[in-house]
Coordinates of C-alpha atoms in Angstrom, one line a residue:
M481 CA 64.0 102.2 90.5
A482 CA 64.6 101.0 87.0
D483 CA 66.6 103.1 84.8
T484 CA 64.2 104.7 82.1
K485 CA 65.3 106.4 78.7
R486 CA 62.8 108.0 76.1
E487 CA 63.4 106.1 72.5
I488 CA 62.4 107.8 69.8
E489 CA 63.0 105.9 66.9
R490 CA 61.4 105.0 63.5
K491 CA 61.3 101.6 61.6
Y492 CA 61.5 101.2 57.6
E493 CA 60.8 97.9 55.6
A494 CA 63.9 95.9 54.0
T495 CA 64.7 92.6 52.1
D496 CA 67.9 90.8 52.3
A497 CA 69.0 92.7 49.2
T498 CA 68.2 96.1 50.6
R499 CA 71.5 98.4 51.1
L500 CA 71.6 101.5 52.9
P501 CA 72.1 104.8 51.2
D502 CA 75.0 107.2 51.8
L503 CA 73.8 108.8 55.3
S504 CA 76.5 111.0 55.5
R505 CA 75.1 113.3 52.8
V506 CA 72.1 113.7 55.6
A507 CA 72.2 117.5 57.0
G508 CA 74.8 117.6 60.3
V509 CA 76.1 114.2 59.6
A510 CA 79.6 114.3 59.4
R511 CA 80.6 110.5 59.8
V512 CA 79.0 107.4 59.6
V513 CA 80.7 104.8 62.0
Q514 CA 80.3 100.9 61.6
R515 CA 79.6 99.5 64.7
G516 CA 79.8 96.0 63.2
V517 CA 77.3 93.0 64.0
T518 CA 75.4 92.2 67.5
E519 CA 73.5 88.9 68.1
L520 CA 70.4 89.7 70.1
D521 CA 68.1 87.0 71.8
A522 CA 64.7 88.4 73.4
V523 CA 61.9 86.5 74.4
Y524 CA 58.6 88.8 75.3
Y525 CA 56.4 88.1 77.8
D526 CA 52.4 88.6 78.3
T527 CA 49.4 87.1 79.4
A528 CA 47.4 84.4 77.5
D529 CA 45.0 87.0 76.1
L530 CA 47.9 89.2 75.2
R531 CA 46.6 92.1 77.2
L532 CA 50.2 93.5 77.6
A533 CA 50.3 93.9 73.8
A534 CA 46.9 95.1 73.4
H535 CA 47.7 98.0 75.3
S536 CA 51.2 98.2 73.1
L537 CA 53.3 97.6 76.2
T538 CA 56.3 95.8 75.7
L539 CA 57.8 93.1 78.5
R540 CA 61.1 91.2 77.3
R541 CA 64.3 89.9 78.6
R542 CA 67.3 89.9 76.4
T543 CA 70.9 88.8 76.3
G544 CA 73.1 89.8 73.7
G545 CA 74.1 93.8 73.3
A546 CA 75.3 96.5 75.4
D547 CA 71.9 96.7 77.2
E548 CA 71.0 93.3 77.7
G549 CA 68.5 92.8 80.8
W550 CA 64.8 93.3 81.1
H551 CA 62.9 95.8 79.3
L552 CA 59.5 97.1 79.6
K553 CA 58.3 99.8 77.2
F554 CA 55.5 102.4 78.0
P555 CA 53.9 104.1 74.6
V556 CA 53.9 107.8 74.8
A557 CA 53.3 109.0 71.0
T558 CA 53.6 107.3 67.5
G559 CA 57.2 106.4 67.4
I560 CA 58.3 107.3 71.2
R561 CA 58.3 105.0 74.2
D562 CA 59.6 104.9 77.3
E563 CA 62.1 102.4 77.9
L564 CA 62.8 101.1 81.4
Q565 CA 65.5 98.7 82.1
E566 CA 66.3 96.2 84.9
P567 CA 69.4 93.9 85.2
L568 CA 69.5 90.7 83.8
A569 CA 67.8 88.0 86.0
D570 CA 66.0 84.8 85.8
T571 CA 62.7 86.1 87.3
L572 CA 60.5 89.1 86.3
P573 CA 62.0 92.4 88.5
R574 CA 59.5 93.4 91.2
S575 CA 59.7 96.9 90.2
F576 CA 58.2 95.9 86.9
A577 CA 55.5 93.9 88.4
G578 CA 54.2 96.2 90.4
L579 CA 54.2 98.5 86.8
L580 CA 52.3 96.2 85.2
R581 CA 49.9 95.2 88.1
S582 CA 46.8 97.1 86.8
R583 CA 47.5 95.0 83.4
L584 CA 48.4 91.6 85.1
R585 CA 46.4 91.5 88.4
H586 CA 46.4 88.1 89.6
T587 CA 48.2 86.6 86.4
E588 CA 51.7 85.8 85.9
P589 CA 53.0 86.5 82.4
A590 CA 54.4 84.2 80.2
P591 CA 57.0 83.6 77.3
V592 CA 54.9 84.3 73.9
V593 CA 57.3 84.9 71.5
R594 CA 60.9 84.8 71.0
L595 CA 63.2 86.9 68.7
L596 CA 66.7 86.1 67.1
S597 CA 67.9 89.1 65.7
S598 CA 71.3 90.0 63.8
R599 CA 71.7 93.9 64.1
D600 CA 74.2 95.7 61.7
V601 CA 74.6 99.0 63.4
Q602 CA 76.0 102.4 62.5
H603 CA 76.4 105.5 64.4
L604 CA 75.6 108.9 62.8
T605 CA 78.0 111.6 64.3
D606 CA 78.4 115.2 63.8
T607 CA 81.7 116.9 63.6
D608 CA 82.4 116.6 67.2
G609 CA 81.9 112.9 67.1
T610 CA 78.5 113.6 69.0
L611 CA 75.7 110.8 68.4
L612 CA 73.4 111.9 66.5
A613 CA 71.3 108.7 65.7
E614 CA 72.0 105.0 65.5
V615 CA 70.9 102.9 62.4
S616 CA 70.4 99.4 62.2
V617 CA 69.4 96.7 59.9
D618 CA 68.0 93.8 62.0
T619 CA 67.3 90.4 60.3
V620 CA 64.8 88.7 62.6
R621 CA 63.6 85.3 63.1
A622 CA 60.4 85.3 65.0
E623 CA 59.1 82.1 66.8
R624 CA 55.5 81.9 68.7
L625 CA 55.6 80.4 72.1
A626 CA 52.7 80.2 73.1
G627 CA 48.6 80.9 72.0
E628 CA 47.3 80.5 68.5
G629 CA 49.9 79.9 66.2
T630 CA 52.0 78.2 68.8
G631 CA 55.4 76.6 67.0
A632 CA 54.8 79.2 63.6
T633 CA 57.7 81.0 62.8
A634 CA 58.3 84.4 60.6
T635 CA 61.5 86.2 59.2
W636 CA 62.2 89.3 58.2
T637 CA 64.5 92.4 57.6
E638 CA 63.7 95.9 58.7
I639 CA 65.6 99.1 59.5
E640 CA 65.4 101.0 62.8
V641 CA 66.4 104.9 63.2
E642 CA 66.7 105.9 66.9
L643 CA 67.6 109.2 67.8
A644 CA 70.4 110.2 70.4
D645 CA 69.4 111.0 73.7
G646 CA 68.6 114.9 73.5
G647 CA 68.5 114.7 70.1
A648 CA 66.3 116.8 67.8
P649 CA 63.7 115.0 66.3
A650 CA 63.6 116.9 63.2
F651 CA 67.0 114.9 62.3
L652 CA 64.8 111.6 62.1
D653 CA 62.9 113.5 59.3
A654 CA 66.2 114.2 57.1
V655 CA 67.4 110.8 57.4
E656 CA 64.0 109.5 56.6
K657 CA 64.1 112.0 53.4
R658 CA 67.4 110.5 52.4
L659 CA 65.9 106.7 52.9
R660 CA 62.8 107.4 50.8
K661 CA 64.9 108.6 47.9
A662 CA 66.9 105.4 48.0
G663 CA 63.4 103.4 48.0
V664 CA 63.1 102.5 51.7
R665 CA 59.8 102.8 52.8
P666 CA 58.2 103.0 56.8
S667 CA 57.3 99.8 58.3
D668 CA 53.6 99.3 58.9
S669 CA 54.3 97.8 62.6
P670 CA 54.9 99.6 65.0
S671 CA 57.4 97.1 66.5
K672 CA 59.2 94.0 66.3
L673 CA 56.4 92.2 68.7
A674 CA 53.4 93.4 67.0
R675 CA 55.0 92.2 63.6
A676 CA 55.7 88.8 64.9
L677 CA 52.3 88.4 66.7
S678 CA 50.6 89.4 63.5
E679 CA 52.7 87.1 61.2
T680 CA 52.2 83.8 63.6
T681 CA 48.7 84.2 64.0
P682 CA 46.7 82.3 62.1
V683 CA 43.8 84.0 60.0
R684 CA 40.4 82.1 59.6
E685 CA 39.0 82.2 56.6
G686 CA 36.2 85.0 56.7
E687 CA 37.1 86.2 59.9
R688 CA 36.7 90.2 60.4
R689 CA 37.7 91.9 63.8
T690 CA 35.7 95.0 63.2
E691 CA 34.2 97.4 65.9
E692 CA 30.9 99.0 65.3
D693 CA 30.5 102.6 65.9
P694 CA 27.8 103.4 68.4
Q695 CA 24.3 103.4 67.8
T696 CA 22.1 103.5 70.7
A697 CA 22.4 105.7 73.8
G698 CA 23.6 102.7 75.8
D699 CA 26.3 102.3 73.4
H700 CA 27.7 105.8 73.8
V701 CA 27.6 106.0 77.5
L702 CA 29.2 102.3 77.6
A703 CA 32.1 104.0 75.3
Y704 CA 32.5 106.6 77.5
V705 CA 32.4 104.3 80.6
R706 CA 35.1 102.2 78.8
K707 CA 37.4 105.2 77.9
Q708 CA 37.2 106.3 81.8
I709 CA 38.3 102.5 82.9
R710 CA 40.8 102.4 80.6
T711 CA 42.4 105.5 81.5
I712 CA 42.4 104.7 85.4
V713 CA 43.9 101.4 84.6
D714 CA 46.6 103.1 81.7
L715 CA 47.4 105.7 84.5
D716 CA 48.4 103.1 87.0
P717 CA 52.3 102.7 85.6
A718 CA 52.3 106.6 85.5
V719 CA 51.2 107.0 89.2
R720 CA 53.8 104.6 90.1
R721 CA 56.4 106.1 88.4
D722 CA 55.4 109.8 90.0
L723 CA 55.1 111.2 86.2
P724 CA 54.1 114.9 86.4
D725 CA 50.2 115.2 86.6
S726 CA 49.5 111.5 86.7
V727 CA 48.0 111.2 90.3
H728 CA 45.6 114.6 89.0
K729 CA 44.5 112.6 85.7
M730 CA 43.5 109.7 87.3
R731 CA 41.3 110.9 90.1
V732 CA 39.5 112.9 87.5
A733 CA 39.1 109.5 85.4
T734 CA 37.4 108.1 88.8
R735 CA 35.3 111.2 89.1
R736 CA 34.1 111.0 85.5
L737 CA 33.0 107.4 85.7
R738 CA 31.3 107.6 89.0
S739 CA 29.5 111.0 87.4
A740 CA 28.4 109.1 84.3
F741 CA 26.8 106.2 86.8
K742 CA 24.9 109.2 88.4
T743 CA 23.9 110.9 85.0
Y744 CA 22.9 108.1 83.1
R745 CA 21.3 105.9 85.9
K746 CA 18.3 105.5 83.2
I747 CA 20.6 103.7 81.0
L748 CA 23.0 101.8 83.8
D749 CA 21.1 100.1 86.8
R750 CA 22.2 101.9 89.8
E751 CA 21.7 98.7 91.9
V752 CA 25.2 97.8 90.0
T753 CA 26.7 101.1 89.5
D754 CA 26.2 102.7 93.2
P755 CA 28.3 100.5 94.8
V756 CA 30.9 100.7 92.3
G757 CA 30.8 104.5 92.4
A758 CA 31.4 104.6 96.2
E759 CA 34.4 102.6 95.6
L760 CA 35.4 105.3 92.9
K761 CA 34.7 107.7 95.7
W762 CA 37.2 106.0 97.9
L763 CA 39.7 105.8 95.1
A764 CA 39.5 109.5 94.3
G765 CA 39.6 110.3 98.0
E766 CA 43.0 108.3 98.1
L767 CA 44.1 110.0 95.2
G768 CA 43.4 113.2 96.8
V769 CA 45.2 113.4 99.6
D770 CA 48.5 114.7 98.4
R771 CA 46.6 116.4 95.6
D772 CA 44.5 119.0 97.5
Q773 CA 47.8 119.9 99.4
E774 CA 49.7 120.5 96.1
V775 CA 47.4 122.7 94.8
L776 CA 47.0 124.6 98.0
D777 CA 50.7 125.0 98.0
K778 CA 51.2 126.0 94.6
R779 CA 48.5 128.7 95.0
L780 CA 50.3 130.3 98.1
G781 CA 53.7 129.9 96.8
D782 CA 52.8 131.6 93.5
R783 CA 50.9 134.4 95.6
T784 CA 54.1 134.7 97.8
E785 CA 56.4 134.7 95.0
A786 CA 54.4 137.6 93.5
L787 CA 55.0 139.8 96.5
P788 CA 57.6 142.7 95.9
A789 CA 60.5 141.4 98.2
T790 CA 59.7 144.6 100.4
L791 CA 56.4 143.3 101.3
V792 CA 57.9 139.8 102.6
L793 CA 58.5 140.3 106.4
G794 CA 59.8 137.6 108.5
P795 CA 60.5 133.9 107.5
V796 CA 57.2 133.5 105.4
R797 CA 58.9 130.9 102.8
G798 CA 60.4 128.8 105.3
R799 CA 57.3 129.0 107.2
L800 CA 55.3 127.5 104.4
Q801 CA 57.7 124.7 103.5
V802 CA 57.6 123.4 107.3
W803 CA 53.5 123.7 107.3
S804 CA 53.5 122.0 104.2
A805 CA 55.5 119.1 104.9
A806 CA 53.9 118.6 108.3
R807 CA 50.6 118.6 106.2
R808 CA 52.2 116.0 104.3
S809 CA 50.9 112.5 105.2
G810 CA 53.6 110.6 103.2
S811 CA 51.2 110.2 100.7
R812 CA 53.4 108.9 98.0
R813 CA 54.2 105.7 99.8
R814 CA 50.5 105.8 100.6
I815 CA 49.5 105.8 97.2
I816 CA 51.6 102.6 96.1
D817 CA 49.9 100.9 99.1
V818 CA 46.3 101.9 97.7
L819 CA 47.3 100.4 94.1
D820 CA 49.1 97.4 95.4
G821 CA 45.8 96.9 97.8
K822 CA 43.5 94.0 97.3
R823 CA 40.5 96.8 97.7
Y824 CA 41.9 98.6 94.3
L825 CA 42.5 95.2 92.4
D826 CA 39.2 94.1 93.6
L827 CA 37.6 97.5 92.0
L828 CA 39.5 97.1 88.8
D829 CA 38.2 93.5 88.2
T830 CA 34.8 95.0 88.9
L831 CA 35.4 97.5 86.3
D832 CA 36.1 94.8 83.5
A833 CA 33.6 93.0 84.6
L834 CA 31.0 95.5 84.2
S835 CA 32.6 96.6 81.0
D836 CA 32.2 93.2 80.1
D837 CA 28.7 92.5 81.1
P838 CA 27.0 95.8 81.3
P839 CA 23.9 96.4 83.4
L840 CA 22.1 97.8 80.7
R841 CA 18.0 99.3 81.6
P842 CA 15.6 99.5 78.9
A843 CA 16.5 103.2 78.2
A844 CA 19.8 101.9 76.8
S845 CA 17.9 100.7 73.4
R846 CA 16.7 104.1 72.6
A847 CA 18.2 106.9 70.2
P848 CA 20.9 108.5 71.6
G849 CA 19.1 112.1 70.6
K850 CA 16.4 111.6 73.0
A851 CA 17.8 109.2 75.6
L852 CA 21.1 111.5 76.3
P853 CA 19.7 115.5 76.2
R854 CA 17.1 114.5 78.9
A855 CA 20.1 113.1 81.3
V856 CA 21.9 115.9 80.4
L857 CA 19.4 118.7 81.2
K858 CA 18.5 116.8 84.5
D859 CA 22.0 117.5 85.4
Y860 CA 21.5 121.0 84.3
G861 CA 18.7 121.6 86.5
K862 CA 20.5 120.2 89.7
L863 CA 23.0 122.9 89.0
A864 CA 20.5 125.8 88.0
R865 CA 19.0 125.2 91.8
R866 CA 22.0 125.5 93.0
M867 CA 23.4 128.5 91.4
E868 CA 20.4 130.1 92.4
H869 CA 20.8 128.9 95.8
A870 CA 24.3 130.6 95.6
L871 CA 23.3 134.0 94.0
E872 CA 20.5 134.7 96.6
H873 CA 22.8 134.7 99.5
P874 CA 24.8 138.0 100.8
P875 CA 28.9 137.5 100.8
G876 CA 29.8 135.3 103.5
P877 CA 30.4 131.9 104.9
E878 CA 26.7 130.6 103.7
R879 CA 27.3 131.7 100.2
D880 CA 30.8 130.2 100.1
E881 CA 29.6 126.9 100.9
A882 CA 26.7 127.4 98.4
M883 CA 29.1 128.3 95.5
H884 CA 31.2 125.0 96.8
E885 CA 27.9 123.1 95.8
A886 CA 27.0 124.7 93.0
R887 CA 30.7 124.1 91.7
K888 CA 30.4 120.2 92.2
A889 CA 26.9 120.3 90.3
A890 CA 28.8 122.2 87.6
K891 CA 31.4 119.4 87.4
R892 CA 28.6 116.9 86.9
A893 CA 26.8 118.7 84.4
R894 CA 30.0 119.7 82.5
Y895 CA 31.1 115.6 82.5
A896 CA 27.4 114.8 81.3
G897 CA 27.6 117.2 78.5
E898 CA 31.2 115.9 77.5
A899 CA 29.9 112.2 77.4
A900 CA 27.3 113.0 75.3
R901 CA 29.3 115.0 72.7
P902 CA 30.0 112.2 70.5
A903 CA 26.4 111.5 69.9
L904 CA 25.1 115.0 70.1
G905 CA 27.9 117.2 68.6
R906 CA 28.4 120.7 68.7
P907 CA 25.4 121.4 71.1
A908 CA 27.0 119.3 73.7
K909 CA 30.3 120.5 73.0
R910 CA 29.1 124.1 73.6
F911 CA 27.0 123.1 76.4
A912 CA 30.1 121.5 78.2
R913 CA 32.3 124.5 77.7
R914 CA 30.2 127.0 78.8
V915 CA 29.4 124.8 82.1
K916 CA 33.5 124.4 82.2
A917 CA 33.8 128.2 82.5
V918 CA 31.2 128.4 85.5
Q919 CA 33.0 125.6 87.1
S920 CA 36.3 127.3 86.9
L921 CA 35.3 130.2 88.2
L922 CA 33.7 128.5 91.2
G923 CA 36.8 126.6 91.7
D924 CA 38.9 129.6 91.8
H925 CA 36.5 130.9 94.7
Q926 CA 36.6 127.7 96.5
D927 CA 40.7 127.5 96.2
S928 CA 40.3 131.1 97.6
V929 CA 38.3 130.1 100.6
V930 CA 40.5 127.1 101.4
A931 CA 43.7 129.5 101.0
R932 CA 42.5 131.9 103.5
D933 CA 41.5 129.5 105.9
A934 CA 45.3 127.9 105.8
L935 CA 46.7 131.8 105.5
R936 CA 44.7 132.4 109.1
T937 CA 46.4 129.4 110.6
L938 CA 49.5 130.5 109.3
A939 CA 49.2 133.5 110.9
V940 CA 48.5 132.3 114.2
Q941 CA 51.4 130.2 114.0
A942 CA 53.6 133.1 113.4
H943 CA 51.9 135.1 115.9
A944 CA 52.5 132.4 118.3
A945 CA 56.2 132.4 117.2
G946 CA 56.9 136.1 117.8
E947 CA 57.0 136.7 114.3
T948 CA 55.1 139.5 112.3
T949 CA 52.1 138.7 110.4
F950 CA 52.2 141.3 107.7
T951 CA 52.8 139.3 104.9
W952 CA 50.1 136.8 105.8
G953 CA 47.5 139.8 106.7
L954 CA 48.6 140.8 103.1
L955 CA 47.8 137.6 101.3
Y956 CA 44.7 137.0 103.0
G957 CA 43.5 140.5 101.7
R958 CA 44.3 139.4 98.3
E959 CA 42.5 136.4 98.6
E960 CA 39.6 138.5 99.6
A961 CA 39.8 140.7 96.9
T962 CA 40.2 137.2 94.5
A963 CA 36.9 135.7 95.5
E964 CA 34.7 139.3 95.6
A965 CA 36.2 139.4 91.8
R966 CA 34.8 136.1 91.1
E967 CA 31.7 136.6 92.7
R968 CA 31.1 139.6 90.6
E969 CA 31.8 138.0 87.6
L970 CA 29.6 135.2 88.4
P971 CA 26.2 136.1 86.8
E972 CA 27.6 137.1 83.8
V973 CA 29.2 133.4 83.2
W974 CA 26.0 131.8 84.4
A975 CA 24.0 133.6 82.0
R976 CA 26.0 132.8 79.4
A977 CA 26.0 129.2 80.6
S978 CA 22.0 129.2 81.2
D979 CA 21.1 131.0 77.7
P980 CA 17.9 128.8 76.9
V981 CA 18.9 128.7 73.2
L982 CA 22.0 126.2 74.6
R983 CA 19.6 124.2 76.2
A984 CA 17.1 123.9 73.3
D985 CA 19.9 123.0 70.7
L986 CA 20.7 119.8 72.9
K987 CA 17.1 118.5 72.3
H988 CA 17.5 118.9 68.3

């Protein structure tokens, strides 16, 4: 696995005449240590259509400096990136190829820009000699190697201030304050690559690159659909890196997209979207193999930890661990195999094609204030019918199943409201928020149903092994109480979500 570091830095404009102010006067700085000048030679790779740059990704092979090698950077927030490093080699490291597969697909990255930088480095340290930040003045020469502007060059000077590992971001504010007093201003470019591409790309006279605001119902639905597609592609590397909650977020995006296809079937042709929805259902299922077990493990673990020690009788925690391990299906490896597989990559290609050439129906040209509320309210109607069915059942397995079906409908109605929010504003926001409350309550109820089934299995296993089942029974009883509490709360929560005023507001 590639080495990873969190890069927190700020860039500033400079000229050959710019001189750094005395940074030892920055609060917390005891010494400014000159580290000398380093010559860096970096070649940046991308596709012909600059797909990586469009997603603010940086892939480079650099020689010179203490960290020469292959570098891959993912944006985290403004001025913050995760930088992965692999040793210097002639070819793209396999680990990087995997992390970029959702963007590259079947395309090999090629050199697009070469940057030659002369880097004059200073270290800012505290009284103990601990590094606080690295400040560098970089004199850069960029050469365009491919695409529009091939052969064009650009030169500039910039200042970089990079926070040391574990440093407080507020320290960068103090350094910036000192730089601003000296007349140094922040750079308009987020990275050297972005500046190089901008300054070496010819601008045609009269060319304008603007993105119009959504006007029609189809515009709004497509904006939502494209957002979910981007989310799936963007989360692919995070899932491969096993970052927290990445699998869950990717699974939610697949569900939102599939739900949008169903809700807005008057706007997007189902003959095209239904097969895509089936593939999204497959992907969500693959992503959920481990996620469902993870949720259940956390619930049972939290419930067990909440018990007084005197009520945890027998090897409860050990049995939980063994049971969980047995149910895991090597899903980490399985997920990577799915993301590397042809079926998944074909799905991404299909989503791209759908985004580029959407199967719009006549209703897509209508005003969003008419077409979108109709679709949202249709999903609400389905939810209302399922809620009525659930509430008419007495407590028991049939009611549990009916509430589970209502939860699915609540999720779809909520997604429908969220998709319509940019067009319908506050009424859609209120609708989605109240339906989400119904979904959350029904979700907790369903989690309790699943937990009780698991606890019964665990109790049977414990009994067969000659262990006491007291704690398992206690946990089962508490889950029963949780389910009963959610059932008592449901009518009131549903009353707020089914308020006629809420639905009437969507139509205006």
